[in-house]
Amino acid sequence: MSNEYEQARAVELPTRIVERVEDRLPRTEWDDPADYITFVMEEVLYHVEQETEDDDFEEVDEDEVRDRLESLGYLDG
């Protein structure tokens, strides 16, 4: 199922998640855990994006965010 021409990027997952995926593989059309994980993530993201597509997001003042991050020590002043 994997598209060998598509670029890939490594992501670490907890062993418990990978084991659960491997346990499910015999009940799916996938042979490779990475392909199944990709499918599941695409499905989840599609639904999340559909649900949040029309949400109004509050505009954020960049200077306020920068000041807050500096005060928390995430950015150098």
Coordinates of C-alpha atoms in Angstrom, one line a residue:
M1 CA 0.0 0.0 0.0
S2 CA 2.8 2.4 0.6
N3 CA 3.7 5.0 -2.0
E4 CA 7.5 4.6 -2.3
Y5 CA 7.7 7.9 -4.2
E6 CA 6.2 9.9 -1.4
Q7 CA 8.7 11.6 0.9
A8 CA 8.7 10.2 4.4
R9 CA 9.8 11.5 7.7
A10 CA 10.6 9.4 10.8
V11 CA 8.4 9.9 13.9
E12 CA 9.0 8.1 17.2
L13 CA 5.9 6.4 18.7
P14 CA 5.6 4.7 22.1
T15 CA 6.1 1.0 21.9
R16 CA 2.7 0.4 23.3
I17 CA 1.1 2.1 20.3
V18 CA 3.2 0.2 17.8
E19 CA 2.3 -3.0 19.5
R20 CA -1.4 -2.2 19.3
V21 CA -1.0 -1.4 15.6
E22 CA 0.8 -4.7 15.0
D23 CA -1.9 -6.6 16.8
R24 CA -4.5 -5.1 14.5
L25 CA -2.7 -5.7 11.2
P26 CA -4.1 -9.2 10.7
R27 CA -7.6 -7.7 10.7
T28 CA -6.8 -5.0 8.1
E29 CA -5.7 -4.8 4.5
W30 CA -2.2 -3.5 5.5
D31 CA 0.9 -5.6 6.0
D32 CA 3.1 -2.8 7.2
P33 CA 2.6 -0.9 10.5
A34 CA 3.8 2.4 8.9
D35 CA 1.2 2.1 6.1
Y36 CA -1.6 1.5 8.6
I37 CA -0.5 4.3 10.9
T38 CA -0.4 6.6 7.9
F39 CA -4.0 5.7 6.9
V40 CA -5.3 6.1 10.5
M41 CA -3.6 9.5 10.9
E42 CA -5.0 10.7 7.5
E43 CA -8.5 9.7 8.6
V44 CA -8.2 11.3 12.0
L45 CA -6.7 14.5 10.6
Y46 CA -9.4 14.7 7.9
H47 CA -12.1 14.6 10.6
V48 CA -10.4 17.1 12.8
E49 CA -9.9 19.5 9.9
Q50 CA -13.5 19.1 8.9
E51 CA -14.7 19.9 12.4
T52 CA -12.4 22.9 12.8
E53 CA -12.7 24.3 9.3
D54 CA -15.4 26.8 10.2
D55 CA -14.2 27.6 13.7
D56 CA -13.4 31.2 14.4
F57 CA -9.9 31.6 15.8
E58 CA -9.2 34.5 18.1
E59 CA -6.6 36.8 16.6
V60 CA -3.4 36.8 18.7
D61 CA -1.1 39.7 19.2
E62 CA 2.4 38.5 18.2
D63 CA 4.1 40.9 20.6
E64 CA 2.1 39.6 23.5
V65 CA 2.9 36.0 22.6
R66 CA 6.6 36.9 22.3
D67 CA 6.6 38.7 25.7
R68 CA 4.9 35.7 27.3
L69 CA 7.4 33.2 25.8
E70 CA 10.3 35.4 27.0
S71 CA 8.8 35.6 30.5
L72 CA 8.5 31.8 30.6
G73 CA 12.1 31.5 29.4
Y74 CA 11.4 30.0 26.0
L75 CA 12.9 33.0 24.1
D76 CA 15.9 35.2 24.9
G77 CA 14.9 38.9 25.3

